[in-house]
PDB file of C-alpha atoms in Angstrom:
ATOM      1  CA  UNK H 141     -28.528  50.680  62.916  1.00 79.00           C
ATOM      2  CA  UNK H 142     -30.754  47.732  62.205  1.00 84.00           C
ATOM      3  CA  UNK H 143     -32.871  46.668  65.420  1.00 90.00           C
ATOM      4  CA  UNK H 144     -35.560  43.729  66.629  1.00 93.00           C
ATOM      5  CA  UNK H 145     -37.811  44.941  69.386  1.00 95.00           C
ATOM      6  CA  UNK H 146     -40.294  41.658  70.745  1.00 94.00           C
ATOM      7  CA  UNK H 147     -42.544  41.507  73.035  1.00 88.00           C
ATOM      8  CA  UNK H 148     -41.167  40.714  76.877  1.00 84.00           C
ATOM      9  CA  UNK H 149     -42.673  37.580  78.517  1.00 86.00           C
ATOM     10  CA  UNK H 150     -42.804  35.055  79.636  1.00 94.00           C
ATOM     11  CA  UNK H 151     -46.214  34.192  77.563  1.00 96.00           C
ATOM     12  CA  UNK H 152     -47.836  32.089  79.676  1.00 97.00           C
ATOM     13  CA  UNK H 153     -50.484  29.801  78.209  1.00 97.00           C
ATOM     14  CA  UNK H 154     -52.508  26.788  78.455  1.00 97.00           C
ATOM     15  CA  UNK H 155     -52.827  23.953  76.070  1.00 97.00           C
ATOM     16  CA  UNK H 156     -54.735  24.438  72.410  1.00 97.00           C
ATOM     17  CA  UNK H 157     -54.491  28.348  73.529  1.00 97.00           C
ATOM     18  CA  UNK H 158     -53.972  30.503  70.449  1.00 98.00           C
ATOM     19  CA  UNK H 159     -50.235  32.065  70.733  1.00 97.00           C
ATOM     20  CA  UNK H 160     -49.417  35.450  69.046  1.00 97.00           C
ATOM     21  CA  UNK H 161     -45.372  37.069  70.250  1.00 97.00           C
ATOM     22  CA  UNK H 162     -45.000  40.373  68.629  1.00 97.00           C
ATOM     23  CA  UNK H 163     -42.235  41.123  66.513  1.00 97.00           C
ATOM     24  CA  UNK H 164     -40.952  44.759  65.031  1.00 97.00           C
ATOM     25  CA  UNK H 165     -38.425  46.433  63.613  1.00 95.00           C
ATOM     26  CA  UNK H 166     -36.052  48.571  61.871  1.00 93.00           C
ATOM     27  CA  UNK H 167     -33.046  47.839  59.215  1.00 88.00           C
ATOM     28  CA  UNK H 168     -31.988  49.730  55.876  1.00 79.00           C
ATOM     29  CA  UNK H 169     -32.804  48.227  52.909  1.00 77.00           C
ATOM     30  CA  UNK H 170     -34.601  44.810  52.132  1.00 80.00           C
ATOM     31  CA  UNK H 171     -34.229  42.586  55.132  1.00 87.00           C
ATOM     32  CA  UNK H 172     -34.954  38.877  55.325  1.00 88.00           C
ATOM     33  CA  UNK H 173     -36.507  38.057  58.763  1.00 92.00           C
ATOM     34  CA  UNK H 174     -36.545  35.013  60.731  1.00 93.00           C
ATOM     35  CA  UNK H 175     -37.794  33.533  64.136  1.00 95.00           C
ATOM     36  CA  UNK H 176     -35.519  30.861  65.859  1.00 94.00           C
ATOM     37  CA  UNK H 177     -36.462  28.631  68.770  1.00 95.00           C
ATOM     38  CA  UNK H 178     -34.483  27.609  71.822  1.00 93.00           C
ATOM     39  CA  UNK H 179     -35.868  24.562  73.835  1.00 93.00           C
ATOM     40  CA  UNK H 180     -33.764  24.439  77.281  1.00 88.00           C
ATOM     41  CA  UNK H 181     -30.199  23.266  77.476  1.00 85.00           C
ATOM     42  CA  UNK H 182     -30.052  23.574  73.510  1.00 88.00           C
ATOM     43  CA  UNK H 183     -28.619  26.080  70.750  1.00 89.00           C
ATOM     44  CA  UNK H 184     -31.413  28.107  68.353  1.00 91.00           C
ATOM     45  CA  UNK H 185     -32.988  26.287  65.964  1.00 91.00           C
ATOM     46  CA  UNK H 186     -34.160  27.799  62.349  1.00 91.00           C
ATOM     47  CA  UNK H 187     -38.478  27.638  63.026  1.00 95.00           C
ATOM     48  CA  UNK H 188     -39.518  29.625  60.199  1.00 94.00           C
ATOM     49  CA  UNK H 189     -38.203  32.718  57.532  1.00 92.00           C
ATOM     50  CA  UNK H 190     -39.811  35.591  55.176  1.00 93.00           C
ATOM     51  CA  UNK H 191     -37.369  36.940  52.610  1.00 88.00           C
ATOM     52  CA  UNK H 192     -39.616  39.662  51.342  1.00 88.00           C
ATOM     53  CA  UNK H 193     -42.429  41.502  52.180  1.00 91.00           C
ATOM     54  CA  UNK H 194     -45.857  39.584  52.390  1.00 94.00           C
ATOM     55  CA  UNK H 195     -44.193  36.375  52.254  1.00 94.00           C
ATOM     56  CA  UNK H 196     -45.558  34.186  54.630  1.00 97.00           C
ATOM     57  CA  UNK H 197     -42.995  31.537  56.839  1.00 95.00           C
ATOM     58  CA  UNK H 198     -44.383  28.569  58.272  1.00 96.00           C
ATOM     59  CA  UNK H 199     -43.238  25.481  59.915  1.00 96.00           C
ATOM     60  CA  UNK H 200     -44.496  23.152  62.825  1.00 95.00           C
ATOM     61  CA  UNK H 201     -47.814  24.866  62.862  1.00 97.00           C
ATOM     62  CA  UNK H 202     -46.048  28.184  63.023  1.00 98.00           C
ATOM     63  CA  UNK H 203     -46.667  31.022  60.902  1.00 98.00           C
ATOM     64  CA  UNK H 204     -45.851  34.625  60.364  1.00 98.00           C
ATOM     65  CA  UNK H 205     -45.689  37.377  57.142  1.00 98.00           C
ATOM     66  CA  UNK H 206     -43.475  39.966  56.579  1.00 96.00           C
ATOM     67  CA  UNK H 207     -45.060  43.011  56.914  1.00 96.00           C
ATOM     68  CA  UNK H 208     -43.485  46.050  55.403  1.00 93.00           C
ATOM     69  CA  UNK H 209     -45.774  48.417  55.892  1.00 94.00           C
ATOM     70  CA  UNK H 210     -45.919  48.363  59.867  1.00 95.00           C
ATOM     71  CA  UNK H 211     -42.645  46.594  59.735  1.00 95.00           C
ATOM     72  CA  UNK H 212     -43.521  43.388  61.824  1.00 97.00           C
ATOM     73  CA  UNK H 213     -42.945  39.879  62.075  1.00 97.00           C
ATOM     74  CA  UNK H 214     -45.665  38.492  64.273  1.00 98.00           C
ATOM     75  CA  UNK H 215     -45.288  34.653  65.410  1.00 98.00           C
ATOM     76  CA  UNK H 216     -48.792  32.848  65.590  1.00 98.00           C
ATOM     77  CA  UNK H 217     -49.964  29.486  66.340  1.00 98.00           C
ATOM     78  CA  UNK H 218     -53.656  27.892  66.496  1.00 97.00           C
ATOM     79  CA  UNK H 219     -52.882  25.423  69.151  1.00 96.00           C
ATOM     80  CA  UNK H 220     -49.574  25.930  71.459  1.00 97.00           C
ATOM     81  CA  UNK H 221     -48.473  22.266  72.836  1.00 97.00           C
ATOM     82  CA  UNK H 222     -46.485  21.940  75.925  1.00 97.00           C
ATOM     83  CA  UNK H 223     -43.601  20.579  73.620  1.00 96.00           C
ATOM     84  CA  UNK H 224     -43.865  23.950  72.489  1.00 97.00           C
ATOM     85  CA  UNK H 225     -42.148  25.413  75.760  1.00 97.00           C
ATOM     86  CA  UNK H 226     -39.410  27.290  74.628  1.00 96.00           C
ATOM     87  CA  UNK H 227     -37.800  30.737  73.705  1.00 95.00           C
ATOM     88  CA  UNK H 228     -38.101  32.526  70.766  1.00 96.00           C
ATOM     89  CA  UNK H 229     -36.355  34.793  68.784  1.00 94.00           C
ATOM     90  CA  UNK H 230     -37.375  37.560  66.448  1.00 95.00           C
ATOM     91  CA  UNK H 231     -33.808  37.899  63.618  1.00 92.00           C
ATOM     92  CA  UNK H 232     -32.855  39.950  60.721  1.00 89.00           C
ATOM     93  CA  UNK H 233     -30.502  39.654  58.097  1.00 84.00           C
ATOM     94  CA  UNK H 234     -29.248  42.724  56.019  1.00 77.00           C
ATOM     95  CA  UNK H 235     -27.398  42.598  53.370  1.00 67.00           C
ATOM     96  CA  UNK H 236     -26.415  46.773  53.388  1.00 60.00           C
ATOM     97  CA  UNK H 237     -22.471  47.575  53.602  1.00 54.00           C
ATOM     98  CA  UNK H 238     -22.037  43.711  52.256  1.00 56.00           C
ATOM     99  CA  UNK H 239     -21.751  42.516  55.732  1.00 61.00           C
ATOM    100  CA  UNK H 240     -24.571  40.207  57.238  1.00 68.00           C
ATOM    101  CA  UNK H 241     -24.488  40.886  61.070  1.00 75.00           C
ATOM    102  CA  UNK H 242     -27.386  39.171  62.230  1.00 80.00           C
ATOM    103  CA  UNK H 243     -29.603  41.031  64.560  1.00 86.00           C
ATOM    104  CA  UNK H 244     -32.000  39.324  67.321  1.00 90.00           C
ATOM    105  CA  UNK H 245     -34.250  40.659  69.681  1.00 92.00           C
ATOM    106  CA  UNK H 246     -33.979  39.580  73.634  1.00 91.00           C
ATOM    107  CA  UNK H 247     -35.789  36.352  73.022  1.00 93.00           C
ATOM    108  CA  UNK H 248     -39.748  35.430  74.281  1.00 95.00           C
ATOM    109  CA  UNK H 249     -40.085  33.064  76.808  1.00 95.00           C
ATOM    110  CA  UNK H 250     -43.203  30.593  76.367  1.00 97.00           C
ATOM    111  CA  UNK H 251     -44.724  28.463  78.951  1.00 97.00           C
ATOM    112  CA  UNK H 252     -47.574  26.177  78.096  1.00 97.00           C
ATOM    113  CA  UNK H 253     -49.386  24.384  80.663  1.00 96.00           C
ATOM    114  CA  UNK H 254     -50.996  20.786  80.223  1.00 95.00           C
TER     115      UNK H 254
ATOM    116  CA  UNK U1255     -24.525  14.596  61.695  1.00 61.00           C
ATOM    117  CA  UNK U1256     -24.048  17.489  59.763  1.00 71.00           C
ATOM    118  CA  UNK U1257     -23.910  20.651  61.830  1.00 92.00           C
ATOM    119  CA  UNK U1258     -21.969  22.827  64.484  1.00 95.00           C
ATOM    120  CA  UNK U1259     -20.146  21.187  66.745  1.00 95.00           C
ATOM    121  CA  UNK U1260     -18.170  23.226  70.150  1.00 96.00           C
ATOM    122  CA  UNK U1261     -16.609  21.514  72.893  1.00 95.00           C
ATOM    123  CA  UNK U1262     -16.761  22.040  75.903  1.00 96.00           C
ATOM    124  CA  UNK U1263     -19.966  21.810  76.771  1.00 94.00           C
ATOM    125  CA  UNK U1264     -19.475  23.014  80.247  1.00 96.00           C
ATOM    126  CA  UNK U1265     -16.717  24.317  81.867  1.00 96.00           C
ATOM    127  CA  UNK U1266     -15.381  25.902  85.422  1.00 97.00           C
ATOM    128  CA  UNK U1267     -12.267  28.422  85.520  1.00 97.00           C
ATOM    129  CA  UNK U1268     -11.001  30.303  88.192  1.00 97.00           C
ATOM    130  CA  UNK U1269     -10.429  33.988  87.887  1.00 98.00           C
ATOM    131  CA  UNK U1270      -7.586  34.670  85.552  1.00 97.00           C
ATOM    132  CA  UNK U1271      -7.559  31.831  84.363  1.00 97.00           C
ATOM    133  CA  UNK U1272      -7.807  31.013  80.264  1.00 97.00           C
ATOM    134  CA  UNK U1273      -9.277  28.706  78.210  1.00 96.00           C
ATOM    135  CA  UNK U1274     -10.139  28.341  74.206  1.00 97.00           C
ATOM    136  CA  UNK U1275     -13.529  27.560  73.465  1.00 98.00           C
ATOM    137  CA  UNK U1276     -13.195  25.249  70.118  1.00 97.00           C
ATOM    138  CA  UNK U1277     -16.097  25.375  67.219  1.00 97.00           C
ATOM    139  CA  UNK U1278     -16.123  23.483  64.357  1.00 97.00           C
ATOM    140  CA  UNK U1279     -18.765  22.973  60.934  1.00 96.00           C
ATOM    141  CA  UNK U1280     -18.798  20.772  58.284  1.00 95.00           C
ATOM    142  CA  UNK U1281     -21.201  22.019  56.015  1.00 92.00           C
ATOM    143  CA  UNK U1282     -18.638  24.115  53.731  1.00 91.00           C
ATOM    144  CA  UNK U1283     -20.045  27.367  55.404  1.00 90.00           C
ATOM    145  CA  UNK U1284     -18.151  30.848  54.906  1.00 88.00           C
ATOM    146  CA  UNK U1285     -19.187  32.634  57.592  1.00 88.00           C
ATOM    147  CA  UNK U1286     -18.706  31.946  61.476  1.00 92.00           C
ATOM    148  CA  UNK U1287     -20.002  33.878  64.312  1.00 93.00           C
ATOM    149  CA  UNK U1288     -19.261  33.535  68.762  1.00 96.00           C
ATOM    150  CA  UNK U1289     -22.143  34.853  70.497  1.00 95.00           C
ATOM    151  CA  UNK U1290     -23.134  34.943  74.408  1.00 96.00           C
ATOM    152  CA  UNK U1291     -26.406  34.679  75.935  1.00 93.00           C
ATOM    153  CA  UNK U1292     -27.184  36.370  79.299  1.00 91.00           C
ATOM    154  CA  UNK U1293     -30.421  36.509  80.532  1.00 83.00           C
ATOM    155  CA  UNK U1294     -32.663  39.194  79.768  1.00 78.00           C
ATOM    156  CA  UNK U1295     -29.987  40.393  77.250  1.00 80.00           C
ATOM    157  CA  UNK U1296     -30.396  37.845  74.429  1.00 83.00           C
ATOM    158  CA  UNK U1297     -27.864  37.369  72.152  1.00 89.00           C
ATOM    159  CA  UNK U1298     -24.349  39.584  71.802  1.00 91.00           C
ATOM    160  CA  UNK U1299     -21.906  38.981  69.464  1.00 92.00           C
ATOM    161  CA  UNK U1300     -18.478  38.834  70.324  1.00 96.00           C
ATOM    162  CA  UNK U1301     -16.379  38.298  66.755  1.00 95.00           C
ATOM    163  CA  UNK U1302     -17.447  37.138  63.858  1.00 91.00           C
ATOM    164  CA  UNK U1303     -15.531  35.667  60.517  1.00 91.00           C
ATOM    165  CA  UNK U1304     -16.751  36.521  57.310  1.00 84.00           C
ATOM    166  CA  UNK U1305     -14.158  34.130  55.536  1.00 85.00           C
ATOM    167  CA  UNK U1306     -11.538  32.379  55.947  1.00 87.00           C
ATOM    168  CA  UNK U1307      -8.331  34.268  57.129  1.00 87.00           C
ATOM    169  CA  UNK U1308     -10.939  37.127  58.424  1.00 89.00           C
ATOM    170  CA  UNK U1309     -12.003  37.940  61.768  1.00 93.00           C
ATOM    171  CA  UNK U1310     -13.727  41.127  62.993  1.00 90.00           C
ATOM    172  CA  UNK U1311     -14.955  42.752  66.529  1.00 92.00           C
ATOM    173  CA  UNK U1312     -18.942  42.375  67.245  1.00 90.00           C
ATOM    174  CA  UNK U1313     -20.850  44.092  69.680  1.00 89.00           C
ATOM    175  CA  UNK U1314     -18.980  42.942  72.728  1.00 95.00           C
ATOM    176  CA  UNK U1315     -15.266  41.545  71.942  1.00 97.00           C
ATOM    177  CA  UNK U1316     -13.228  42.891  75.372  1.00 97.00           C
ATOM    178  CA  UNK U1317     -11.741  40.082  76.939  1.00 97.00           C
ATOM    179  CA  UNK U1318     -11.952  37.709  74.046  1.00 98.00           C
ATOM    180  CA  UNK U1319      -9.451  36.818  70.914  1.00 97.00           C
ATOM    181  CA  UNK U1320     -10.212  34.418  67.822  1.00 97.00           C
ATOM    182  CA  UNK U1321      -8.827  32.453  65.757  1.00 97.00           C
ATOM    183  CA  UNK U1322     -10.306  31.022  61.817  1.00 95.00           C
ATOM    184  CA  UNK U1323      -7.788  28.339  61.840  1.00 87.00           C
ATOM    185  CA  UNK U1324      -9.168  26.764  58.695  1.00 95.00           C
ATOM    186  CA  UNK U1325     -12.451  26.878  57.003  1.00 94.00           C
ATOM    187  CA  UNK U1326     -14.118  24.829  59.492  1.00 96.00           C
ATOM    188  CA  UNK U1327     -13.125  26.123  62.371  1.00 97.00           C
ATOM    189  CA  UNK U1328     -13.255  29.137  64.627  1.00 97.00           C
ATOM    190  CA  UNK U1329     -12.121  29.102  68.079  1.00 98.00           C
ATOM    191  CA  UNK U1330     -12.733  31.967  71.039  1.00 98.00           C
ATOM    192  CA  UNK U1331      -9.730  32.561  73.365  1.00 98.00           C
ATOM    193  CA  UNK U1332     -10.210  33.954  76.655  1.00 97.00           C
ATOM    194  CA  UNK U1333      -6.743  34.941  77.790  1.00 94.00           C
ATOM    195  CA  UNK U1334      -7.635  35.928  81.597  1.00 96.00           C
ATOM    196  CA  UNK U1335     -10.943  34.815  82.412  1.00 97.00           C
ATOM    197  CA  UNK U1336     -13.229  37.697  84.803  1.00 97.00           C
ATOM    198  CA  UNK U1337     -16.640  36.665  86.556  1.00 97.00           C
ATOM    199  CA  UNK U1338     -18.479  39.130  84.291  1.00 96.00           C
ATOM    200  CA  UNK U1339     -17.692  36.269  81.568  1.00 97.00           C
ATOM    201  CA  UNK U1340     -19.694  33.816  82.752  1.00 97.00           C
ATOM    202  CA  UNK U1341     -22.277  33.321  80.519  1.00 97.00           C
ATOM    203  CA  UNK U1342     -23.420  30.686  77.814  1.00 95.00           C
ATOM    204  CA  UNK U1343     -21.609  31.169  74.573  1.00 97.00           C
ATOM    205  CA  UNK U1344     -22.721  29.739  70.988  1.00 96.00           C
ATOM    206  CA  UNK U1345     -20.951  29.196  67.765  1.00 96.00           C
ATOM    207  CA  UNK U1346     -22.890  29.827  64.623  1.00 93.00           C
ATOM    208  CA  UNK U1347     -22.114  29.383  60.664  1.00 91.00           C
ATOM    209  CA  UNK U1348     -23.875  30.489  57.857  1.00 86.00           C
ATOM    210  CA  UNK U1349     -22.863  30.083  53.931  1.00 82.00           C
ATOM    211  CA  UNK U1350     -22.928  33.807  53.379  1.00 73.00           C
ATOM    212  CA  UNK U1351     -20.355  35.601  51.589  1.00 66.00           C
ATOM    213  CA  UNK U1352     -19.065  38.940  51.848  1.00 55.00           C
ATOM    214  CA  UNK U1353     -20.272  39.979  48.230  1.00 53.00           C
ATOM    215  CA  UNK U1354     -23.615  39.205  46.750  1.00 51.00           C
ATOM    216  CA  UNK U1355     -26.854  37.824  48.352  1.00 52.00           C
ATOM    217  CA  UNK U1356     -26.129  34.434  48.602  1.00 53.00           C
ATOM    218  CA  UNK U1357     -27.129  32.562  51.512  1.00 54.00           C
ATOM    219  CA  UNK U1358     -29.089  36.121  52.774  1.00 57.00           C
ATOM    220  CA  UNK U1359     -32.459  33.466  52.805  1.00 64.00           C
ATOM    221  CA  UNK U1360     -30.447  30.847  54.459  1.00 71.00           C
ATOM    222  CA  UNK U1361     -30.154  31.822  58.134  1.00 75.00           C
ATOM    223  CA  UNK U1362     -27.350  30.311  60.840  1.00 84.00           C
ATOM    224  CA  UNK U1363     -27.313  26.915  62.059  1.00 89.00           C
ATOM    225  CA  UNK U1364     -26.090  27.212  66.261  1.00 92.00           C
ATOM    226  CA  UNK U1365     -23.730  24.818  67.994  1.00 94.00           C
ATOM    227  CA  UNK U1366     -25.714  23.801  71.414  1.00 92.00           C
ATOM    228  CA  UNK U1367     -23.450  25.915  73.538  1.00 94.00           C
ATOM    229  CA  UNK U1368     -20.702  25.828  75.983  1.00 96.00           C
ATOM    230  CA  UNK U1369     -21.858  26.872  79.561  1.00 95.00           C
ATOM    231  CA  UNK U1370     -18.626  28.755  81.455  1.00 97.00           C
ATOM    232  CA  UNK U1371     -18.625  29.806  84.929  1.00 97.00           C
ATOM    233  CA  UNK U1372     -15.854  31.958  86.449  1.00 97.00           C
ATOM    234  CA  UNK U1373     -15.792  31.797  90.260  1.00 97.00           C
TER     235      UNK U1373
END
């Protein structure tokens, strides 16, 4: 079955720090592929999406391409804030079998001190 | 505002107890999805509702029972209410459909989550 494998964290950072979270995984067919943010006490957010491969998403100062050919999804920003404290989550969609089951990896803590 | 909306926010039941966790959208969205998050397990779905009248088993659906009552809504029934339910649980929608690819760009739009503890 399809599968999201991110790095574990927390990513601990400083302010204007450059952030990469690593993103991979496996699906059948032509997935779209997302990354969704969770600041505390709140429900995931949409950050960013790549529908096919070498799209680029961005959003926020966010950015990250769909890469077929090593099947990733990295996350990268320039600058991290400390507004930027939050989860993240890796996602695909499928569309095989007709049914769209999202699946999401275990979520990336970040922690950006001032 | 536009969006998912569950109540309760929080909520306290005693073992065996029950209690019907209540979602609702209004942005004309097919598809409806109860998830839980546990830490350092991310996100496991429970049921999920493709359309309206629909309703099918995710990864984890022991313990729990839905309900589409309507297009907009989609509530999650616990019927006798165990400790190892505890958790935060989130209400999703999406426009997807069960045929085609519409919507497959779109993504889900989350409630912000009802927090249960069973003591």
């Amino acid at each position: 079955g399809d599968s999201v494998t991110q790095m574990e964290g927390p990513v601990t950072l400083s302010e204007e720090a450059f952030l990469t979270i690593n993103c991979t995984y496996t699906a059948t067919g032509y997935p779209s592929l997302f990354w969704y943010v969770q600041y505390p006490g709140e429900g995931l957010q949409l950050l960013l999406k790549a529908t096919k491969a070498d799209d680029k998403g961005s959003n926020k100062g966010f950015e990250a391409t769909y890469r077929k050919e090593t099947t990733s999804f990295h996350l990268e920003k320039g600058s991290v804030q400390v507004s930027d404290s939050a989860v993240y989550f890796c996602a695909l969609i499928s569309a095989s079998g007709g049914s769209y089951i999202p699946t999401f990896g275990r979520g990336t803590s970040l922690i950006v001190h001032p | 505002n536009a969006g998912v909306t569950q109540t309760p926010k929080f909520q306290v039941l005693k073992t065996g107890q029950s209690m019907t966790l209540q979602c609702a959208q209004d942005m004309n969205h097919n598809s409806m999805y109860w998830y839980r998050q546990d830490p350092g397990m991310g996100l496991r779905l429970i049921y999920y509702s493709a359309s309206e009248g629909t309703t099918d088993k995710g990864e984890v659906p022991n313990g729990y029972n839905v309900s589409r009552l309507n297009k907009r809504e989609f509530s999650l029934r616990l019927e006798s209410a165990a400790p190892s339910q505890t958790s935060v649980y989130f209400c999703a929608s999406t426009p997807f459909t069960a045929r085609g690819t519409f919507g497959l760009d779109y993504g889900y739009t989350f409630g912000s989550g009802t927090r249960l503890t069973v003591v």
